[in-house]
């Protein structure tokens, strides 16, 4: 049994979803571990993680539209807007999705389903550099 | 320290919640581990996991009603509907719930609270066979 | 490699967010582990966990307001209300946030981002004693 950890930096271009499945898979491979789990953690409060359909881009467009309507920037009762109308809304969208995901590893590979990809969900309008930590534990 | 992993297949009958607590508990017992964690992961993008009240069925009916209204099939701006009106809505409901949960183990048992059960939340209208992976790590 | 587990009890004063970052950090330090992961798990179905902005209280006020409006107590189709109008709504708010979070550990410290704190999100009106389990695995 051992642990292995690496960081992944993702440059976003503003609101949207950015796939990181290959980058996470590379950390698992560089760990040399065959079985165990990979924890993916995002160190931010205005961007989050989702495991999502990765075959058809239209599914992600729908997801992004849904979140814009569920937590619209025009929400009048929000007060935490010192960084703009996408400030508090970003934190709320983050809470409705994930900060951490744990994915099983077998035969040295992430055990994702056929249509599953790992994505950073950027909630701010402007580009940001986002940091993930991948922690692999196993043998 | 060691790892132990098994898959659980769940046959759903369409939209709804399906309890898998006993099946997960059995994997923990068959691992022989006394202390550590159990990761439950679902390999799908149109079904998800929830830890939920398991005593009174009415709580689950309310949950299912809430999700139908929060993400209705009649949502006109959704475009990812090649598999039907429950296509994009299933992915969105999945994102609002969980793909992975990690539950502590002590004395060889899942440390769930008194009213907590583990459920598969099926978001498609038609029956599906859903695969979970349970990865136990500990000693 | 070893595991270490402790419980944390949190006394809430009714609906709201309660920071537990320091309590979780203390468990990591008492484990003596330098690298690995810390799983935080809440043993309840009417309170949940969030990793959230911990610098400005106004962000949390907005979060709490958003959830009150997304899942209002006045929702007429909810039937699981034997414990009051905050019964079913508490379970739904719990499902929309988290039961478990896994945070990487490096150099003996939780690898939270600059603005991230760990919070219990109490969904019931009345004060409750809530139990968390922190399970540390690593070396």
mmCIF file of C-alpha atoms in Angstrom:
data_model
loop_
_atom_site.group_PDB
_atom_site.id
_atom_site.type_symbol
_atom_site.label_atom_id
_atom_site.label_comp_id
_atom_site.label_asym_id
_atom_site.label_seq_id
_atom_site.Cartn_x
_atom_site.Cartn_y
_atom_site.Cartn_z
ATOM 1 C CA UNK A 1 0.000 0.000 0.000
ATOM 2 C CA UNK A 2 1.198 3.489 -0.795
ATOM 3 C CA UNK A 3 -0.004 6.997 -1.616
ATOM 4 C CA UNK A 4 0.882 9.201 -4.579
ATOM 5 C CA UNK A 5 -0.228 12.780 -5.147
ATOM 6 C CA UNK A 6 0.124 15.316 -7.963
ATOM 7 C CA UNK A 7 -1.413 18.662 -8.811
ATOM 8 C CA UNK A 8 -3.056 19.514 -12.144
ATOM 9 C CA UNK A 9 -3.411 23.135 -13.269
ATOM 10 C CA UNK A 10 -6.268 23.975 -15.627
ATOM 11 C CA UNK A 11 -6.498 27.274 -17.478
ATOM 12 C CA UNK A 12 -10.167 28.154 -18.045
ATOM 13 C CA UNK A 13 -11.546 30.716 -20.505
ATOM 14 C CA UNK A 14 -14.518 31.729 -18.375
ATOM 15 C CA UNK A 15 -17.827 29.967 -17.684
ATOM 16 C CA UNK A 16 -18.057 26.418 -18.990
ATOM 17 C CA UNK A 17 -16.895 22.835 -18.568
ATOM 18 C CA UNK A 18 -13.304 21.681 -19.222
ATOM 19 C CA UNK A 19 -12.435 17.994 -19.426
ATOM 20 C CA UNK A 20 -9.526 16.698 -17.328
ATOM 21 C CA UNK A 21 -10.034 12.929 -17.613
ATOM 22 C CA UNK A 22 -6.728 12.314 -19.424
ATOM 23 C CA UNK A 23 -4.754 14.399 -16.954
ATOM 24 C CA UNK A 24 -6.214 12.449 -14.014
ATOM 25 C CA UNK A 25 -5.565 9.142 -15.799
ATOM 26 C CA UNK A 26 -1.923 10.177 -16.279
ATOM 27 C CA UNK A 27 -1.480 10.688 -12.524
ATOM 28 C CA UNK A 28 -2.868 7.195 -11.880
ATOM 29 C CA UNK A 29 -0.429 5.741 -14.411
ATOM 30 C CA UNK A 30 2.550 7.643 -13.027
ATOM 31 C CA UNK A 31 1.703 6.327 -9.535
ATOM 32 C CA UNK A 32 2.333 2.762 -10.685
ATOM 33 C CA UNK A 33 -0.587 1.614 -8.503
ATOM 34 C CA UNK A 34 -2.818 -1.172 -9.854
ATOM 35 C CA UNK A 35 -5.762 -1.122 -7.450
ATOM 36 C CA UNK A 36 -7.254 1.402 -5.020
ATOM 37 C CA UNK A 37 -8.883 4.830 -5.397
ATOM 38 C CA UNK A 38 -8.111 8.219 -6.945
ATOM 39 C CA UNK A 39 -9.449 11.277 -5.112
ATOM 40 C CA UNK A 40 -9.832 14.382 -7.265
ATOM 41 C CA UNK A 41 -10.101 17.616 -5.262
ATOM 42 C CA UNK A 42 -10.496 21.203 -6.515
ATOM 43 C CA UNK A 43 -9.002 23.950 -4.349
ATOM 44 C CA UNK A 44 -11.537 26.660 -5.243
ATOM 45 C CA UNK A 45 -14.917 28.036 -4.192
ATOM 46 C CA UNK A 46 -16.016 29.514 -7.540
ATOM 47 C CA UNK A 47 -15.228 26.481 -9.719
ATOM 48 C CA UNK A 48 -16.212 22.868 -9.092
ATOM 49 C CA UNK A 49 -15.997 19.293 -10.363
ATOM 50 C CA UNK A 50 -18.546 17.203 -12.213
ATOM 51 C CA UNK A 51 -18.459 13.701 -13.649
ATOM 52 C CA UNK A 52 -20.519 14.090 -16.815
ATOM 53 C CA UNK A 53 -21.470 12.704 -20.219
ATOM 54 C CA UNK A 54 -18.379 13.206 -22.384
ATOM 55 C CA UNK A 55 -19.546 12.034 -25.819
ATOM 56 C CA UNK A 56 -21.924 14.752 -27.007
ATOM 57 C CA UNK A 57 -21.080 18.428 -26.429
ATOM 58 C CA UNK A 58 -24.803 19.344 -26.470
ATOM 59 C CA UNK A 59 -25.328 17.675 -23.080
ATOM 60 C CA UNK A 60 -22.782 20.073 -21.560
ATOM 61 C CA UNK A 61 -24.389 23.087 -23.236
ATOM 62 C CA UNK A 62 -27.699 22.066 -21.625
ATOM 63 C CA UNK A 63 -26.005 21.648 -18.240
ATOM 64 C CA UNK A 64 -24.470 25.119 -18.432
ATOM 65 C CA UNK A 65 -27.803 26.658 -19.516
ATOM 66 C CA UNK A 66 -29.622 24.932 -16.658
ATOM 67 C CA UNK A 67 -27.206 26.321 -14.068
ATOM 68 C CA UNK A 68 -27.424 29.846 -15.524
ATOM 69 C CA UNK A 69 -31.196 29.720 -15.089
ATOM 70 C CA UNK A 70 -31.186 28.026 -11.684
ATOM 71 C CA UNK A 71 -28.722 30.571 -10.258
ATOM 72 C CA UNK A 72 -29.075 33.670 -12.479
ATOM 73 C CA UNK A 73 -26.733 36.616 -12.100
ATOM 74 C CA UNK A 74 -29.786 38.892 -11.913
ATOM 75 C CA UNK A 75 -30.850 37.398 -8.548
ATOM 76 C CA UNK A 76 -31.752 40.541 -6.603
ATOM 77 C CA UNK A 77 -31.426 39.291 -3.012
ATOM 78 C CA UNK A 78 -27.745 38.302 -3.328
ATOM 79 C CA UNK A 79 -25.430 40.675 -1.476
ATOM 80 C CA UNK A 80 -21.994 39.047 -1.849
ATOM 81 C CA UNK A 81 -21.263 40.701 -5.187
ATOM 82 C CA UNK A 82 -18.123 42.734 -4.476
ATOM 83 C CA UNK A 83 -16.342 40.906 -7.339
ATOM 84 C CA UNK A 84 -19.332 41.277 -9.686
ATOM 85 C CA UNK A 85 -22.709 39.639 -10.409
ATOM 86 C CA UNK A 86 -20.940 36.262 -10.905
ATOM 87 C CA UNK A 87 -19.478 36.285 -7.369
ATOM 88 C CA UNK A 88 -22.118 34.779 -5.070
ATOM 89 C CA UNK A 89 -23.694 32.836 -7.938
ATOM 90 C CA UNK A 90 -20.344 31.067 -8.507
ATOM 91 C CA UNK A 91 -20.192 29.915 -4.905
ATOM 92 C CA UNK A 92 -23.769 28.623 -5.037
ATOM 93 C CA UNK A 93 -23.178 26.716 -8.300
ATOM 94 C CA UNK A 94 -20.071 25.191 -6.720
ATOM 95 C CA UNK A 95 -22.089 23.946 -3.730
ATOM 96 C CA UNK A 96 -24.667 22.334 -6.045
ATOM 97 C CA UNK A 97 -21.935 20.321 -7.782
ATOM 98 C CA UNK A 98 -18.755 18.783 -6.236
ATOM 99 C CA UNK A 99 -15.479 19.723 -4.570
ATOM 100 C CA UNK A 100 -14.233 16.129 -4.389
ATOM 101 C CA UNK A 101 -14.848 12.907 -6.311
ATOM 102 C CA UNK A 102 -13.385 9.480 -5.581
ATOM 103 C CA UNK A 103 -12.973 7.029 -8.460
ATOM 104 C CA UNK A 104 -11.976 3.365 -8.081
ATOM 105 C CA UNK A 105 -8.814 2.067 -9.799
ATOM 106 C CA UNK A 106 -8.436 -1.483 -11.131
ATOM 107 C CA UNK A 107 -5.721 -2.918 -13.392
ATOM 108 C CA UNK A 108 -3.975 0.457 -13.130
ATOM 109 C CA UNK A 109 -6.908 2.313 -14.747
ATOM 110 C CA UNK A 110 -9.659 4.665 -13.568
ATOM 111 C CA UNK A 111 -12.901 2.650 -13.504
ATOM 112 C CA UNK A 112 -15.051 5.282 -15.219
ATOM 113 C CA UNK A 113 -18.161 4.155 -17.090
ATOM 114 C CA UNK A 114 -18.279 4.286 -20.885
ATOM 115 C CA UNK A 115 -19.724 7.799 -21.072
ATOM 116 C CA UNK A 116 -18.165 9.329 -17.963
ATOM 117 C CA UNK A 117 -15.609 12.113 -18.103
ATOM 118 C CA UNK A 118 -14.202 14.309 -15.320
ATOM 119 C CA UNK A 119 -14.704 18.055 -15.827
ATOM 120 C CA UNK A 120 -13.812 21.324 -14.149
ATOM 121 C CA UNK A 121 -16.939 23.497 -14.073
ATOM 122 C CA UNK A 122 -15.819 27.150 -14.187
ATOM 123 C CA UNK A 123 -18.444 29.514 -12.765
ATOM 124 C CA UNK A 124 -16.656 32.876 -13.218
ATOM 125 C CA UNK A 125 -16.961 34.978 -16.364
ATOM 126 C CA UNK A 126 -13.251 35.655 -16.645
ATOM 127 C CA UNK A 127 -10.436 33.139 -17.305
ATOM 128 C CA UNK A 128 -8.920 31.541 -14.207
ATOM 129 C CA UNK A 129 -6.087 29.166 -13.437
ATOM 130 C CA UNK A 130 -7.606 26.326 -11.372
ATOM 131 C CA UNK A 131 -5.683 23.810 -9.290
ATOM 132 C CA UNK A 132 -6.737 20.206 -8.733
ATOM 133 C CA UNK A 133 -5.052 17.672 -6.466
ATOM 134 C CA UNK A 134 -5.175 13.993 -7.407
ATOM 135 C CA UNK A 135 -4.416 11.644 -4.486
ATOM 136 C CA UNK A 136 -4.021 7.991 -5.330
ATOM 137 C CA UNK A 137 -4.093 5.362 -2.559
ATOM 138 C CA UNK A 138 -3.673 1.655 -3.196
ATOM 139 C CA UNK A 139 -1.229 -1.074 -4.049
ATOM 140 C CA UNK B 1 -3.547 -2.232 5.075
ATOM 141 C CA UNK B 2 -5.198 -3.650 1.995
ATOM 142 C CA UNK B 3 -7.812 -2.907 -0.659
ATOM 143 C CA UNK B 4 -10.830 -4.941 -1.689
ATOM 144 C CA UNK B 5 -13.228 -4.160 -4.533
ATOM 145 C CA UNK B 6 -16.472 -5.654 -5.843
ATOM 146 C CA UNK B 7 -19.155 -4.606 -8.299
ATOM 147 C CA UNK B 8 -22.889 -4.503 -7.545
ATOM 148 C CA UNK B 9 -25.461 -4.646 -10.342
ATOM 149 C CA UNK B 10 -28.840 -3.047 -9.724
ATOM 150 C CA UNK B 11 -31.834 -3.590 -11.983
ATOM 151 C CA UNK B 12 -34.047 -0.494 -11.927
ATOM 152 C CA UNK B 13 -37.674 -0.255 -13.083
ATOM 153 C CA UNK B 14 -37.442 3.328 -14.298
ATOM 154 C CA UNK B 15 -37.402 6.633 -12.386
ATOM 155 C CA UNK B 16 -37.091 6.276 -8.638
ATOM 156 C CA UNK B 17 -34.805 5.415 -5.728
ATOM 157 C CA UNK B 18 -33.518 1.876 -5.057
ATOM 158 C CA UNK B 19 -31.828 1.003 -1.771
ATOM 159 C CA UNK B 20 -28.446 -0.771 -1.899
ATOM 160 C CA UNK B 21 -27.315 -0.431 1.733
ATOM 161 C CA UNK B 22 -27.305 -4.182 2.404
ATOM 162 C CA UNK B 23 -25.385 -4.963 -0.776
ATOM 163 C CA UNK B 24 -22.682 -2.399 0.150
ATOM 164 C CA UNK B 25 -22.536 -3.735 3.704
ATOM 165 C CA UNK B 26 -21.991 -7.244 2.328
ATOM 166 C CA UNK B 27 -18.937 -6.070 0.367
ATOM 167 C CA UNK B 28 -17.471 -4.571 3.541
ATOM 168 C CA UNK B 29 -18.050 -7.840 5.399
ATOM 169 C CA UNK B 30 -16.563 -9.978 2.633
ATOM 170 C CA UNK B 31 -13.440 -7.761 2.642
ATOM 171 C CA UNK B 32 -12.688 -8.796 6.220
ATOM 172 C CA UNK B 33 -11.498 -5.233 6.933
ATOM 173 C CA UNK B 34 -12.301 -3.766 10.358
ATOM 174 C CA UNK B 35 -11.441 -0.092 9.913
ATOM 175 C CA UNK B 36 -11.039 2.272 6.951
ATOM 176 C CA UNK B 37 -13.400 3.600 4.279
ATOM 177 C CA UNK B 38 -15.803 2.251 1.648
ATOM 178 C CA UNK B 39 -16.066 4.237 -1.594
ATOM 179 C CA UNK B 40 -19.287 3.690 -3.539
ATOM 180 C CA UNK B 41 -19.073 4.776 -7.186
ATOM 181 C CA UNK B 42 -21.743 4.608 -9.906
ATOM 182 C CA UNK B 43 -20.532 4.137 -13.494
ATOM 183 C CA UNK B 44 -23.365 6.077 -15.188
ATOM 184 C CA UNK B 45 -24.336 9.589 -16.239
ATOM 185 C CA UNK B 46 -28.135 9.194 -16.130
ATOM 186 C CA UNK B 47 -28.385 7.577 -12.686
ATOM 187 C CA UNK B 48 -26.727 8.723 -9.472
ATOM 188 C CA UNK B 49 -26.219 8.014 -5.775
ATOM 189 C CA UNK B 50 -27.834 9.557 -2.723
ATOM 190 C CA UNK B 51 -27.535 8.889 0.968
ATOM 191 C CA UNK B 52 -31.086 9.448 2.178
ATOM 192 C CA UNK B 53 -33.692 8.883 4.881
ATOM 193 C CA UNK B 54 -34.527 5.175 4.724
ATOM 194 C CA UNK B 55 -37.324 4.824 7.294
ATOM 195 C CA UNK B 56 -40.329 6.473 5.675
ATOM 196 C CA UNK B 57 -41.058 5.969 1.975
ATOM 197 C CA UNK B 58 -42.889 9.328 1.796
ATOM 198 C CA UNK B 59 -39.579 11.202 2.123
ATOM 199 C CA UNK B 60 -38.375 9.524 -1.071
ATOM 200 C CA UNK B 61 -41.609 10.290 -2.908
ATOM 201 C CA UNK B 62 -41.116 13.969 -2.017
ATOM 202 C CA UNK B 63 -37.490 13.839 -3.193
ATOM 203 C CA UNK B 64 -38.500 12.366 -6.544
ATOM 204 C CA UNK B 65 -41.306 14.944 -6.963
ATOM 205 C CA UNK B 66 -38.913 17.782 -6.160
ATOM 206 C CA UNK B 67 -36.430 16.666 -8.823
ATOM 207 C CA UNK B 68 -39.180 16.256 -11.431
ATOM 208 C CA UNK B 69 -40.209 19.854 -10.839
ATOM 209 C CA UNK B 70 -36.686 21.293 -10.575
ATOM 210 C CA UNK B 71 -35.634 19.638 -13.863
ATOM 211 C CA UNK B 72 -38.885 19.039 -15.778
ATOM 212 C CA UNK B 73 -38.905 17.062 -19.011
ATOM 213 C CA UNK B 74 -40.861 19.931 -20.616
ATOM 214 C CA UNK B 75 -37.868 22.296 -20.345
ATOM 215 C CA UNK B 76 -37.903 23.925 -23.791
ATOM 216 C CA UNK B 77 -34.284 25.116 -24.062
ATOM 217 C CA UNK B 78 -32.734 21.641 -23.665
ATOM 218 C CA UNK B 79 -31.330 20.294 -26.945
ATOM 219 C CA UNK B 80 -29.648 17.011 -25.898
ATOM 220 C CA UNK B 81 -32.851 14.954 -26.281
ATOM 221 C CA UNK B 82 -31.916 12.386 -28.943
ATOM 222 C CA UNK B 83 -32.844 9.592 -26.516
ATOM 223 C CA UNK B 84 -36.083 11.319 -25.441
ATOM 224 C CA UNK B 85 -37.239 14.097 -23.092
ATOM 225 C CA UNK B 86 -35.595 12.276 -20.149
ATOM 226 C CA UNK B 87 -32.118 12.423 -21.756
ATOM 227 C CA UNK B 88 -30.588 15.789 -20.789
ATOM 228 C CA UNK B 89 -32.748 16.028 -17.666
ATOM 229 C CA UNK B 90 -31.222 12.728 -16.435
ATOM 230 C CA UNK B 91 -27.694 14.101 -16.771
ATOM 231 C CA UNK B 92 -28.629 17.289 -14.919
ATOM 232 C CA UNK B 93 -30.313 15.398 -12.066
ATOM 233 C CA UNK B 94 -27.208 13.226 -11.818
ATOM 234 C CA UNK B 95 -24.969 16.304 -11.469
ATOM 235 C CA UNK B 96 -27.186 17.689 -8.676
ATOM 236 C CA UNK B 97 -26.739 14.479 -6.663
ATOM 237 C CA UNK B 98 -23.633 12.213 -6.418
ATOM 238 C CA UNK B 99 -21.412 9.915 -8.455
ATOM 239 C CA UNK B 100 -19.289 8.869 -5.459
ATOM 240 C CA UNK B 101 -19.768 8.636 -1.705
ATOM 241 C CA UNK B 102 -17.189 7.624 0.896
ATOM 242 C CA UNK B 103 -18.411 6.053 4.141
ATOM 243 C CA UNK B 104 -16.197 5.301 7.159
ATOM 244 C CA UNK B 105 -15.868 1.718 8.432
ATOM 245 C CA UNK B 106 -15.345 0.810 12.108
ATOM 246 C CA UNK B 107 -15.589 -2.613 13.796
ATOM 247 C CA UNK B 108 -16.121 -4.078 10.333
ATOM 248 C CA UNK B 109 -19.345 -2.081 9.750
ATOM 249 C CA UNK B 110 -20.374 0.920 7.651
ATOM 250 C CA UNK B 111 -20.716 3.897 9.997
ATOM 251 C CA UNK B 112 -24.036 5.141 8.640
ATOM 252 C CA UNK B 113 -26.300 7.184 10.907
ATOM 253 C CA UNK B 114 -29.542 5.718 12.240
ATOM 254 C CA UNK B 115 -31.715 6.965 9.365
ATOM 255 C CA UNK B 116 -29.177 6.835 6.549
ATOM 256 C CA UNK B 117 -29.494 4.427 3.622
ATOM 257 C CA UNK B 118 -27.556 4.315 0.327
ATOM 258 C CA UNK B 119 -29.732 4.566 -2.795
ATOM 259 C CA UNK B 120 -29.359 4.447 -6.551
ATOM 260 C CA UNK B 121 -31.385 7.320 -8.029
ATOM 261 C CA UNK B 122 -32.586 6.253 -11.487
ATOM 262 C CA UNK B 123 -33.386 9.232 -13.726
ATOM 263 C CA UNK B 124 -34.471 7.422 -16.912
ATOM 264 C CA UNK B 125 -38.079 6.391 -17.598
ATOM 265 C CA UNK B 126 -37.172 2.898 -18.769
ATOM 266 C CA UNK B 127 -35.613 0.074 -16.707
ATOM 267 C CA UNK B 128 -31.809 -0.030 -16.675
ATOM 268 C CA UNK B 129 -29.116 -2.278 -15.305
ATOM 269 C CA UNK B 130 -26.797 -0.038 -13.238
ATOM 270 C CA UNK B 131 -23.304 -0.930 -12.065
ATOM 271 C CA UNK B 132 -21.744 0.265 -8.811
ATOM 272 C CA UNK B 133 -18.179 -0.328 -7.653
ATOM 273 C CA UNK B 134 -17.467 -0.604 -3.937
ATOM 274 C CA UNK B 135 -13.792 -0.076 -3.035
ATOM 275 C CA UNK B 136 -12.819 -0.786 0.538
ATOM 276 C CA UNK B 137 -9.462 0.425 1.886
ATOM 277 C CA UNK B 138 -8.285 -0.232 5.424
ATOM 278 C CA UNK B 139 -6.927 -2.807 7.784
ATOM 279 C CA UNK C 1 0.216 3.149 5.791
ATOM 280 C CA UNK C 2 -2.369 3.354 8.546
ATOM 281 C CA UNK C 3 -5.877 4.607 9.334
ATOM 282 C CA UNK C 4 -7.028 6.929 12.093
ATOM 283 C CA UNK C 5 -10.602 7.914 12.879
ATOM 284 C CA UNK C 6 -12.293 10.328 15.282
ATOM 285 C CA UNK C 7 -15.779 11.732 15.724
ATOM 286 C CA UNK C 8 -16.605 15.450 15.989
ATOM 287 C CA UNK C 9 -19.840 16.610 17.627
ATOM 288 C CA UNK C 10 -21.265 19.949 16.511
ATOM 289 C CA UNK C 11 -24.046 21.729 18.389
ATOM 290 C CA UNK C 12 -26.108 23.776 15.929
ATOM 291 C CA UNK C 13 -28.540 26.585 16.786
ATOM 292 C CA UNK C 14 -30.955 25.877 13.926
ATOM 293 C CA UNK C 15 -30.729 26.627 10.207
ATOM 294 C CA UNK C 16 -27.365 27.905 9.043
ATOM 295 C CA UNK C 17 -23.729 27.040 8.347
ATOM 296 C CA UNK C 18 -21.220 26.146 11.090
ATOM 297 C CA UNK C 19 -17.491 25.976 10.357
ATOM 298 C CA UNK C 20 -15.593 22.860 11.438
ATOM 299 C CA UNK C 21 -12.305 23.335 9.555
ATOM 300 C CA UNK C 22 -10.180 23.600 12.709
ATOM 301 C CA UNK C 23 -11.773 20.523 14.284
ATOM 302 C CA UNK C 24 -11.044 18.461 11.148
ATOM 303 C CA UNK C 25 -7.479 19.814 10.992
ATOM 304 C CA UNK C 26 -6.962 18.736 14.598
ATOM 305 C CA UNK C 27 -7.909 15.141 13.760
ATOM 306 C CA UNK C 28 -5.363 15.132 10.933
ATOM 307 C CA UNK C 29 -2.683 16.427 13.301
ATOM 308 C CA UNK C 30 -3.511 13.919 16.038
ATOM 309 C CA UNK C 31 -3.244 11.097 13.463
ATOM 310 C CA UNK C 32 0.429 11.890 12.933
ATOM 311 C CA UNK C 33 -0.023 11.117 9.216
ATOM 312 C CA UNK C 34 1.892 13.278 6.732
ATOM 313 C CA UNK C 35 0.330 12.320 3.390
ATOM 314 C CA UNK C 36 -2.953 10.714 2.303
ATOM 315 C CA UNK C 37 -6.612 11.744 2.518
ATOM 316 C CA UNK C 38 -9.136 12.834 5.145
ATOM 317 C CA UNK C 39 -12.736 11.724 4.621
ATOM 318 C CA UNK C 40 -15.329 13.840 6.399
ATOM 319 C CA UNK C 41 -18.718 12.136 6.765
ATOM 320 C CA UNK C 42 -21.917 13.430 8.406
ATOM 321 C CA UNK C 43 -24.222 10.836 9.975
ATOM 322 C CA UNK C 44 -27.494 12.701 9.343
ATOM 323 C CA UNK C 45 -30.205 13.153 6.722
ATOM 324 C CA UNK C 46 -31.385 16.645 7.686
ATOM 325 C CA UNK C 47 -27.957 18.306 7.895
ATOM 326 C CA UNK C 48 -25.152 18.146 5.354
ATOM 327 C CA UNK C 49 -21.603 19.215 4.522
ATOM 328 C CA UNK C 50 -20.333 21.964 2.241
ATOM 329 C CA UNK C 51 -16.878 23.222 1.402
ATOM 330 C CA UNK C 52 -17.467 26.956 1.059
ATOM 331 C CA UNK C 53 -15.978 30.442 0.994
ATOM 332 C CA UNK C 54 -14.884 31.140 4.569
ATOM 333 C CA UNK C 55 -13.671 34.739 4.397
ATOM 334 C CA UNK C 56 -16.835 36.819 4.032
ATOM 335 C CA UNK C 57 -19.963 35.935 6.030
ATOM 336 C CA UNK C 58 -22.186 37.527 3.339
ATOM 337 C CA UNK C 59 -21.458 34.643 0.941
ATOM 338 C CA UNK C 60 -22.941 32.212 3.452
ATOM 339 C CA UNK C 61 -26.002 34.404 4.021
ATOM 340 C CA UNK C 62 -26.598 34.330 0.254
ATOM 341 C CA UNK C 63 -26.157 30.546 0.191
ATOM 342 C CA UNK C 64 -28.689 30.063 2.978
ATOM 343 C CA UNK C 65 -31.175 32.452 1.279
ATOM 344 C CA UNK C 66 -30.783 30.616 -2.022
ATOM 345 C CA UNK C 67 -31.578 27.243 -0.424
ATOM 346 C CA UNK C 68 -34.620 28.648 1.415
ATOM 347 C CA UNK C 69 -36.018 29.831 -1.915
ATOM 348 C CA UNK C 70 -35.054 26.733 -3.913
ATOM 349 C CA UNK C 71 -36.681 24.404 -1.353
ATOM 350 C CA UNK C 72 -39.251 26.574 0.474
ATOM 351 C CA UNK C 73 -41.119 25.255 3.500
ATOM 352 C CA UNK C 74 -44.367 26.364 1.850
ATOM 353 C CA UNK C 75 -43.991 23.748 -0.933
ATOM 354 C CA UNK C 76 -47.533 22.346 -1.107
ATOM 355 C CA UNK C 77 -46.876 18.950 -2.720
ATOM 356 C CA UNK C 78 -44.520 17.710 0.038
ATOM 357 C CA UNK C 79 -46.137 15.067 2.250
ATOM 358 C CA UNK C 80 -43.291 13.969 4.537
ATOM 359 C CA UNK C 81 -43.945 16.699 7.112
ATOM 360 C CA UNK C 82 -44.725 14.755 10.282
ATOM 361 C CA UNK C 83 -41.911 16.614 12.065
ATOM 362 C CA UNK C 84 -42.962 19.992 10.655
ATOM 363 C CA UNK C 85 -42.632 22.034 7.450
ATOM 364 C CA UNK C 86 -38.809 21.764 7.694
ATOM 365 C CA UNK C 87 -38.873 17.931 7.569
ATOM 366 C CA UNK C 88 -38.909 16.942 3.884
ATOM 367 C CA UNK C 89 -37.240 20.202 2.867
ATOM 368 C CA UNK C 90 -34.264 19.330 5.120
ATOM 369 C CA UNK C 91 -33.783 15.985 3.406
ATOM 370 C CA UNK C 92 -33.932 17.596 -0.039
ATOM 371 C CA UNK C 93 -31.417 20.315 0.888
ATOM 372 C CA UNK C 94 -29.133 17.581 2.230
ATOM 373 C CA UNK C 95 -29.269 15.710 -1.088
ATOM 374 C CA UNK C 96 -28.386 18.888 -3.006
ATOM 375 C CA UNK C 97 -25.214 19.324 -0.930
ATOM 376 C CA UNK C 98 -22.886 16.592 0.491
ATOM 377 C CA UNK C 99 -22.794 13.725 2.950
ATOM 378 C CA UNK C 100 -19.081 13.047 2.410
ATOM 379 C CA UNK C 101 -16.054 15.044 1.299
ATOM 380 C CA UNK C 102 -12.506 13.784 0.793
ATOM 381 C CA UNK C 103 -9.635 16.238 1.211
ATOM 382 C CA UNK C 104 -5.990 15.478 0.380
ATOM 383 C CA UNK C 105 -3.337 15.719 3.079
ATOM 384 C CA UNK C 106 0.277 16.770 2.424
ATOM 385 C CA UNK C 107 2.990 17.687 4.931
ATOM 386 C CA UNK C 108 0.544 16.729 7.677
ATOM 387 C CA UNK C 109 -1.969 19.419 6.648
ATOM 388 C CA UNK C 110 -5.351 19.490 4.887
ATOM 389 C CA UNK C 111 -4.756 20.776 1.356
ATOM 390 C CA UNK C 112 -7.662 23.235 1.310
ATOM 391 C CA UNK C 113 -7.486 26.221 -1.017
ATOM 392 C CA UNK C 114 -6.998 29.734 0.365
ATOM 393 C CA UNK C 115 -10.715 30.501 0.689
ATOM 394 C CA UNK C 116 -12.059 27.033 1.447
ATOM 395 C CA UNK C 117 -13.590 26.093 4.783
ATOM 396 C CA UNK C 118 -15.535 22.973 5.802
ATOM 397 C CA UNK C 119 -19.043 23.643 7.135
ATOM 398 C CA UNK C 120 -21.963 21.749 8.601
ATOM 399 C CA UNK C 121 -25.140 22.989 6.901
ATOM 400 C CA UNK C 122 -28.019 22.625 9.373
ATOM 401 C CA UNK C 123 -31.397 22.421 7.648
ATOM 402 C CA UNK C 124 -33.697 22.083 10.685
ATOM 403 C CA UNK C 125 -35.188 25.072 12.512
ATOM 404 C CA UNK C 126 -34.357 23.765 15.968
ATOM 405 C CA UNK C 127 -30.892 23.213 17.509
ATOM 406 C CA UNK C 128 -29.391 19.775 16.910
ATOM 407 C CA UNK C 129 -26.292 17.884 17.983
ATOM 408 C CA UNK C 130 -24.655 16.629 14.761
ATOM 409 C CA UNK C 131 -21.995 13.946 14.527
ATOM 410 C CA UNK C 132 -19.197 13.879 11.937
ATOM 411 C CA UNK C 133 -16.653 11.112 11.433
ATOM 412 C CA UNK C 134 -13.185 12.023 10.152
ATOM 413 C CA UNK C 135 -11.289 9.049 8.700
ATOM 414 C CA UNK C 136 -7.643 9.665 7.821
ATOM 415 C CA UNK C 137 -5.779 7.167 5.625
ATOM 416 C CA UNK C 138 -2.136 7.563 4.669
ATOM 417 C CA UNK C 139 1.402 7.316 5.885
#
